[in-house]
Amino acid sequence: QVQLVESGGGLVQAGGSLTLSCAASVPVFSINVMGWYRQAPGKQRGVVATVTADGTTNFADSVKGRFTISRDNVKNTVYLRMNSLKPEDTAVYYCNAVIKRYSFSTANDYWGQGTQVTVSS
């Protein structure tokens, strides 16, 4: 069973930085898009950043210039470096990946358990 295991959340002051990590729990055949989403209280979950297997990245307008996303295709891990954090970045952050477990598998969508990021003013 494939799981996405997240780490790196926590409490930080405004202007500070955090790095989130997310790794597949078992070896897999391939991972297409990997990304980070977030959900603040009372709001819908929305995309923060995504990165394709060839390294193409996309960011939500609200985080452009402050966040970077990267991946290690050997370790099946995706990272989110968050700089210049603002109180409005406070949310539960979820990792997402489209994974083929085996060469003959269909690609399935997987989610991490979520990690809390709290930015104090």
One Martini backbone bead per residue (centre of mass of N, CA, C, O) as a GRO file, in nm:
protein
  121
    1GLN     BB    1   0.094   0.038   0.025
    2VAL     BB    2   0.058   0.364  -0.049
    3GLN     BB    3   0.229   0.637   0.107
    4LEU     BB    4   0.226   0.971   0.232
    5VAL     BB    5   0.498   1.131   0.403
    6GLU     BB    6   0.501   1.390   0.629
    7SER     BB    7   0.704   1.692   0.696
    8GLY     BB    8   0.772   2.024   0.873
    9GLY     BB    9   0.584   2.142   1.043
   10GLY     BB   10   0.456   2.446   1.222
   11LEU     BB   11   0.581   2.716   1.411
   12VAL     BB   12   0.586   3.061   1.290
   13GLN     BB   13   0.695   3.357   1.212
   14ALA     BB   14   0.668   3.620   1.053
   15GLY     BB   15   0.912   3.581   0.788
   16GLY     BB   16   0.962   3.300   0.789
   17SER     BB   17   1.065   2.946   0.768
   18LEU     BB   18   0.981   2.644   0.574
   19THR     BB   19   1.004   2.279   0.534
   20LEU     BB   20   0.855   2.045   0.331
   21SER     BB   21   0.790   1.688   0.331
   22CYS     BB   22   0.746   1.411   0.083
   23ALA     BB   23   0.703   1.051   0.093
   24ALA     BB   24   0.717   0.752  -0.026
   25SER     BB   25   0.686   0.437   0.142
   26VAL     BB   26   0.739   0.302  -0.141
   27PRO     BB   27   0.822   0.161  -0.409
   28VAL     BB   28   0.792   0.286  -0.745
   29PHE     BB   29   0.753   0.328  -1.079
   30SER     BB   30   0.583   0.614  -1.084
   31ILE     BB   31   0.581   0.983  -1.093
   32ASN     BB   32   0.426   1.248  -1.169
   33VAL     BB   33   0.261   1.449  -1.009
   34MET     BB   34   0.354   1.691  -0.763
   35GLY     BB   35   0.212   1.830  -0.449
   36TRP     BB   36   0.059   2.121  -0.290
   37TYR     BB   37  -0.183   2.172  -0.036
   38ARG     BB   38  -0.448   2.379   0.120
   39GLN     BB   39  -0.628   2.425   0.448
   40ALA     BB   40  -0.835   2.639   0.585
   41PRO     BB   41  -1.048   2.750   0.794
   42GLY     BB   42  -1.345   2.750   0.606
   43LYS     BB   43  -1.191   2.627   0.358
   44GLN     BB   44  -1.080   2.525   0.071
   45ARG     BB   45  -0.896   2.328  -0.105
   46GLY     BB   46  -0.571   2.428  -0.241
   47VAL     BB   47  -0.334   2.513  -0.448
   48VAL     BB   48   0.018   2.580  -0.436
   49ALA     BB   49   0.203   2.340  -0.575
   50THR     BB   50   0.373   2.206  -0.871
   51VAL     BB   51   0.543   1.901  -1.008
   52THR     BB   52   0.690   1.747  -1.252
   53ALA     BB   53   0.899   1.507  -1.371
   54ASP     BB   54   1.056   1.747  -1.547
   55GLY     BB   55   1.017   2.025  -1.347
   56THR     BB   56   0.753   2.158  -1.374
   57THR     BB   57   0.612   2.459  -1.248
   58ASN     BB   58   0.350   2.565  -1.009
   59PHE     BB   59   0.171   2.857  -0.878
   60ALA     BB   60   0.025   3.033  -0.666
   61ASP     BB   61  -0.009   3.365  -0.648
   62SER     BB   62   0.029   3.389  -0.326
   63VAL     BB   63   0.343   3.237  -0.356
   64LYS     BB   64   0.492   3.389  -0.543
   65GLY     BB   65   0.838   3.431  -0.455
   66ARG     BB   66   0.829   3.239  -0.175
   67PHE     BB   67   0.793   2.963  -0.309
   68THR     BB   68   0.929   2.626  -0.339
   69ILE     BB   69   0.960   2.346  -0.566
   70SER     BB   70   1.068   2.001  -0.523
   71ARG     BB   71   1.244   1.698  -0.646
   72ASP     BB   72   1.317   1.343  -0.583
   73ASN     BB   73   1.325   1.069  -0.794
   74VAL     BB   74   1.477   0.865  -0.611
   75LYS     BB   75   1.309   0.931  -0.331
   76ASN     BB   76   1.017   1.018  -0.375
   77THR     BB   77   1.034   1.345  -0.329
   78VAL     BB   78   0.880   1.639  -0.186
   79TYR     BB   79   0.923   1.999  -0.174
   80LEU     BB   80   0.859   2.290   0.052
   81ARG     BB   81   0.962   2.617   0.030
   82MET     BB   82   0.904   2.866   0.288
   83ASN     BB   83   0.893   3.211   0.256
   84SER     BB   84   0.776   3.480   0.391
   85LEU     BB   85   0.570   3.434   0.603
   86LYS     BB   86   0.217   3.439   0.662
   87PRO     BB   87  -0.072   3.422   0.828
   88GLU     BB   88  -0.230   3.330   0.557
   89ASP     BB   89  -0.061   3.045   0.553
   90THR     BB   90  -0.242   2.921   0.741
   91ALA     BB   91  -0.249   2.556   0.748
   92VAL     BB   92  -0.318   2.262   0.593
   93TYR     BB   93  -0.082   2.047   0.449
   94TYR     BB   94  -0.088   1.871   0.132
   95CYS     BB   95   0.006   1.591  -0.026
   96ASN     BB   96   0.056   1.506  -0.380
   97ALA     BB   97   0.018   1.207  -0.601
   98VAL     BB   98   0.089   1.046  -0.914
   99ILE     BB   99   0.072   0.686  -0.914
  100LYS     BB  100   0.267   0.402  -1.015
  101ARG     BB  101   0.326   0.109  -0.868
  102TYR     BB  102   0.328  -0.031  -1.144
  103SER     BB  103   0.363  -0.086  -1.478
  104PHE     BB  104   0.049  -0.211  -1.482
  105SER     BB  105  -0.067   0.029  -1.357
  106THR     BB  106  -0.258   0.264  -1.259
  107ALA     BB  107  -0.309   0.587  -1.202
  108ASN     BB  108  -0.295   0.737  -0.877
  109ASP     BB  109  -0.430   0.917  -0.611
  110TYR     BB  110  -0.242   1.079  -0.350
  111TRP     BB  111  -0.243   1.141   0.012
  112GLY     BB  112  -0.166   1.299   0.275
  113GLN     BB  113  -0.231   1.375   0.620
  114GLY     BB  114  -0.109   1.629   0.706
  115THR     BB  115   0.025   1.963   0.792
  116GLN     BB  116   0.083   2.205   1.021
  117VAL     BB  117   0.066   2.562   0.959
  118THR     BB  118   0.186   2.834   1.168
  119VAL     BB  119   0.142   3.192   1.157
  120SER     BB  120   0.266   3.450   1.334
  121SER     BB  121   0.235   3.808   1.410
   0.00000   0.00000   0.00000
